[in-house]
PDB file of C-alpha atoms in Angstrom:
ATOM      1  CA  UNK A   1      25.963  30.635  36.699  1.00 65.00           C
ATOM      2  CA  UNK A   2      25.835  34.525  34.958  1.00 82.00           C
ATOM      3  CA  UNK A   3      29.602  35.138  35.199  1.00 84.00           C
ATOM      4  CA  UNK A   4      30.214  31.865  33.307  1.00 86.00           C
ATOM      5  CA  UNK A   5      27.394  32.624  30.837  1.00 80.00           C
ATOM      6  CA  UNK A   6      28.827  35.589  30.205  1.00 79.00           C
ATOM      7  CA  UNK A   7      32.864  34.253  30.602  1.00 84.00           C
ATOM      8  CA  UNK A   8      31.087  32.179  27.520  1.00 82.00           C
ATOM      9  CA  UNK A   9      29.920  34.276  25.448  1.00 77.00           C
ATOM     10  CA  UNK A  10      32.253  37.158  25.347  1.00 78.00           C
ATOM     11  CA  UNK A  11      34.856  33.979  24.299  1.00 81.00           C
ATOM     12  CA  UNK A  12      33.829  32.159  22.185  1.00 79.00           C
ATOM     13  CA  UNK A  13      30.666  33.935  20.377  1.00 77.00           C
ATOM     14  CA  UNK A  14      32.007  37.115  17.663  1.00 75.00           C
ATOM     15  CA  UNK A  15      30.857  39.635  17.613  1.00 79.00           C
ATOM     16  CA  UNK A  16      30.058  42.188  14.715  1.00 83.00           C
ATOM     17  CA  UNK A  17      29.774  45.822  15.191  1.00 86.00           C
ATOM     18  CA  UNK A  18      26.731  47.191  14.350  1.00 90.00           C
ATOM     19  CA  UNK A  19      25.328  51.091  15.106  1.00 92.00           C
ATOM     20  CA  UNK A  20      23.387  51.694  18.141  1.00 93.00           C
ATOM     21  CA  UNK A  21      19.521  52.539  17.816  1.00 94.00           C
ATOM     22  CA  UNK A  22      16.677  51.817  19.726  1.00 93.00           C
ATOM     23  CA  UNK A  23      12.775  51.794  19.495  1.00 94.00           C
ATOM     24  CA  UNK A  24      11.623  54.528  17.169  1.00 94.00           C
ATOM     25  CA  UNK A  25      14.441  54.436  14.644  1.00 95.00           C
ATOM     26  CA  UNK A  26      13.812  53.642  11.449  1.00 95.00           C
ATOM     27  CA  UNK A  27      16.316  50.231  10.375  1.00 95.00           C
ATOM     28  CA  UNK A  28      17.442  48.925   6.514  1.00 97.00           C
ATOM     29  CA  UNK A  29      18.800  45.172   7.578  1.00 96.00           C
ATOM     30  CA  UNK A  30      20.736  43.222   4.973  1.00 97.00           C
ATOM     31  CA  UNK A  31      20.508  39.755   5.622  1.00 95.00           C
ATOM     32  CA  UNK A  32      22.051  36.610   3.371  1.00 95.00           C
ATOM     33  CA  UNK A  33      19.583  34.370   2.170  1.00 94.00           C
ATOM     34  CA  UNK A  34      20.471  30.841   0.911  1.00 94.00           C
ATOM     35  CA  UNK A  35      18.576  28.672  -1.861  1.00 92.00           C
ATOM     36  CA  UNK A  36      19.696  25.799  -2.434  1.00 92.00           C
ATOM     37  CA  UNK A  37      22.982  26.483  -3.969  1.00 95.00           C
ATOM     38  CA  UNK A  38      22.352  30.713  -3.969  1.00 95.00           C
ATOM     39  CA  UNK A  39      22.633  33.038  -1.633  1.00 94.00           C
ATOM     40  CA  UNK A  40      21.339  36.301  -2.418  1.00 95.00           C
ATOM     41  CA  UNK A  41      21.310  39.564   0.028  1.00 96.00           C
ATOM     42  CA  UNK A  42      17.998  40.682   1.176  1.00 96.00           C
ATOM     43  CA  UNK A  43      17.168  43.560   2.910  1.00 96.00           C
ATOM     44  CA  UNK A  44      13.707  44.597   5.297  1.00 96.00           C
ATOM     45  CA  UNK A  45      13.037  48.151   5.966  1.00 97.00           C
ATOM     46  CA  UNK A  46      10.617  49.146   9.149  1.00 95.00           C
ATOM     47  CA  UNK A  47      10.165  51.042  12.440  1.00 95.00           C
ATOM     48  CA  UNK A  48      12.062  49.497  15.314  1.00 96.00           C
ATOM     49  CA  UNK A  49       9.087  48.265  17.633  1.00 96.00           C
ATOM     50  CA  UNK A  50      11.116  46.490  20.378  1.00 96.00           C
ATOM     51  CA  UNK A  51      14.723  45.567  21.875  1.00 95.00           C
ATOM     52  CA  UNK A  52      14.977  43.292  23.947  1.00 95.00           C
ATOM     53  CA  UNK A  53      18.370  41.368  25.952  1.00 91.00           C
ATOM     54  CA  UNK A  54      21.538  41.796  26.148  1.00 85.00           C
ATOM     55  CA  UNK A  55      24.916  40.799  24.650  1.00 79.00           C
ATOM     56  CA  UNK A  56      25.144  38.054  22.364  1.00 79.00           C
ATOM     57  CA  UNK A  57      21.009  37.485  23.756  1.00 84.00           C
ATOM     58  CA  UNK A  58      19.753  40.466  21.799  1.00 91.00           C
ATOM     59  CA  UNK A  59      17.090  40.815  19.611  1.00 95.00           C
ATOM     60  CA  UNK A  60      15.254  43.819  17.603  1.00 96.00           C
ATOM     61  CA  UNK A  61      11.694  44.167  16.362  1.00 96.00           C
ATOM     62  CA  UNK A  62      11.223  45.730  13.219  1.00 97.00           C
ATOM     63  CA  UNK A  63       7.959  46.502  11.433  1.00 95.00           C
ATOM     64  CA  UNK A  64       6.945  47.569   8.304  1.00 94.00           C
ATOM     65  CA  UNK A  65       3.474  47.759   6.016  1.00 91.00           C
ATOM     66  CA  UNK A  66       3.630  45.929   2.885  1.00 90.00           C
ATOM     67  CA  UNK A  67       0.451  47.222   0.742  1.00 88.00           C
ATOM     68  CA  UNK A  68      -2.085  47.276   3.589  1.00 87.00           C
ATOM     69  CA  UNK A  69      -0.765  44.740   5.742  1.00 91.00           C
ATOM     70  CA  UNK A  70       1.815  44.872   8.623  1.00 91.00           C
ATOM     71  CA  UNK A  71       4.859  42.770   9.041  1.00 95.00           C
ATOM     72  CA  UNK A  72       6.727  41.940  11.551  1.00 95.00           C
ATOM     73  CA  UNK A  73      10.278  40.507  11.961  1.00 96.00           C
ATOM     74  CA  UNK A  74      12.484  39.505  15.046  1.00 96.00           C
ATOM     75  CA  UNK A  75      16.146  39.978  14.249  1.00 95.00           C
ATOM     76  CA  UNK A  76      18.939  37.859  17.146  1.00 94.00           C
ATOM     77  CA  UNK A  77      22.002  40.182  17.273  1.00 91.00           C
ATOM     78  CA  UNK A  78      24.182  37.794  17.047  1.00 88.00           C
ATOM     79  CA  UNK A  79      22.073  36.279  13.991  1.00 89.00           C
ATOM     80  CA  UNK A  80      25.203  34.689  11.520  1.00 88.00           C
ATOM     81  CA  UNK A  81      23.456  35.745   8.145  1.00 91.00           C
ATOM     82  CA  UNK A  82      23.269  39.455   9.680  1.00 93.00           C
ATOM     83  CA  UNK A  83      25.426  41.502   7.542  1.00 93.00           C
ATOM     84  CA  UNK A  84      24.678  45.142   7.792  1.00 94.00           C
ATOM     85  CA  UNK A  85      22.172  47.408   9.409  1.00 95.00           C
ATOM     86  CA  UNK A  86      21.918  50.962   8.300  1.00 95.00           C
ATOM     87  CA  UNK A  87      19.773  53.546  10.086  1.00 95.00           C
ATOM     88  CA  UNK A  88      17.762  55.937   8.359  1.00 95.00           C
ATOM     89  CA  UNK A  89      16.217  58.168  10.946  1.00 94.00           C
ATOM     90  CA  UNK A  90      16.237  58.243  14.181  1.00 95.00           C
ATOM     91  CA  UNK A  91      12.750  58.609  16.009  1.00 94.00           C
ATOM     92  CA  UNK A  92      11.495  60.231  19.046  1.00 94.00           C
ATOM     93  CA  UNK A  93       9.665  58.052  21.207  1.00 93.00           C
ATOM     94  CA  UNK A  94       8.816  57.764  25.311  1.00 93.00           C
ATOM     95  CA  UNK A  95       8.391  54.444  25.172  1.00 92.00           C
ATOM     96  CA  UNK A  96      10.734  51.275  25.254  1.00 93.00           C
ATOM     97  CA  UNK A  97       8.633  49.105  23.370  1.00 94.00           C
ATOM     98  CA  UNK A  98       6.437  50.836  21.290  1.00 94.00           C
ATOM     99  CA  UNK A  99       2.919  48.198  20.796  1.00 93.00           C
ATOM    100  CA  UNK A 100       0.856  50.723  20.409  1.00 92.00           C
ATOM    101  CA  UNK A 101       2.481  51.417  16.511  1.00 91.00           C
ATOM    102  CA  UNK A 102       0.377  48.495  15.293  1.00 91.00           C
ATOM    103  CA  UNK A 103      -3.308  49.643  15.480  1.00 91.00           C
ATOM    104  CA  UNK A 104      -1.510  53.134  13.754  1.00 89.00           C
ATOM    105  CA  UNK A 105      -2.438  53.769  10.020  1.00 86.00           C
ATOM    106  CA  UNK A 106      -1.798  56.815   7.767  1.00 86.00           C
ATOM    107  CA  UNK A 107      -1.064  60.003   9.576  1.00 90.00           C
ATOM    108  CA  UNK A 108      -1.198  59.071  12.798  1.00 91.00           C
ATOM    109  CA  UNK A 109       1.871  56.260  12.232  1.00 87.00           C
ATOM    110  CA  UNK A 110       4.148  58.987  12.072  1.00 89.00           C
ATOM    111  CA  UNK A 111       6.801  59.231  14.345  1.00 92.00           C
ATOM    112  CA  UNK A 112       8.718  62.139  14.821  1.00 92.00           C
ATOM    113  CA  UNK A 113      12.559  62.589  14.472  1.00 92.00           C
ATOM    114  CA  UNK A 114      14.646  62.588  17.228  1.00 89.00           C
ATOM    115  CA  UNK A 115      17.491  66.064  17.028  1.00 84.00           C
ATOM    116  CA  UNK A 116      20.923  65.201  15.963  1.00 75.00           C
ATOM    117  CA  UNK A 117      23.851  66.229  18.438  1.00 68.00           C
TER     118      UNK A 117
END
């Protein structure tokens, strides 16, 4: 069954090219919002907590702090409203899913920068 699903995804789903990123990276995601008959672009800047799935079903979760409240948002990589992804910083973390990041506050919530090769 899997080869059939992969064939359909490759053939019929339009792919967008985005930069490679992983957990701990700081991203700015630009996506389109429709309000009535108007559309506008909104951005969401935060740290990637997890990247899940492969191919067309890939999703990533971004967390940002809005005042004292943590806000998380899950973006599917093939979402039609997704316009652009910018990698602002590369972070060095030792885990693929950094759920522990939710409990950290202040200086503890800093992620070290990864070396640029």
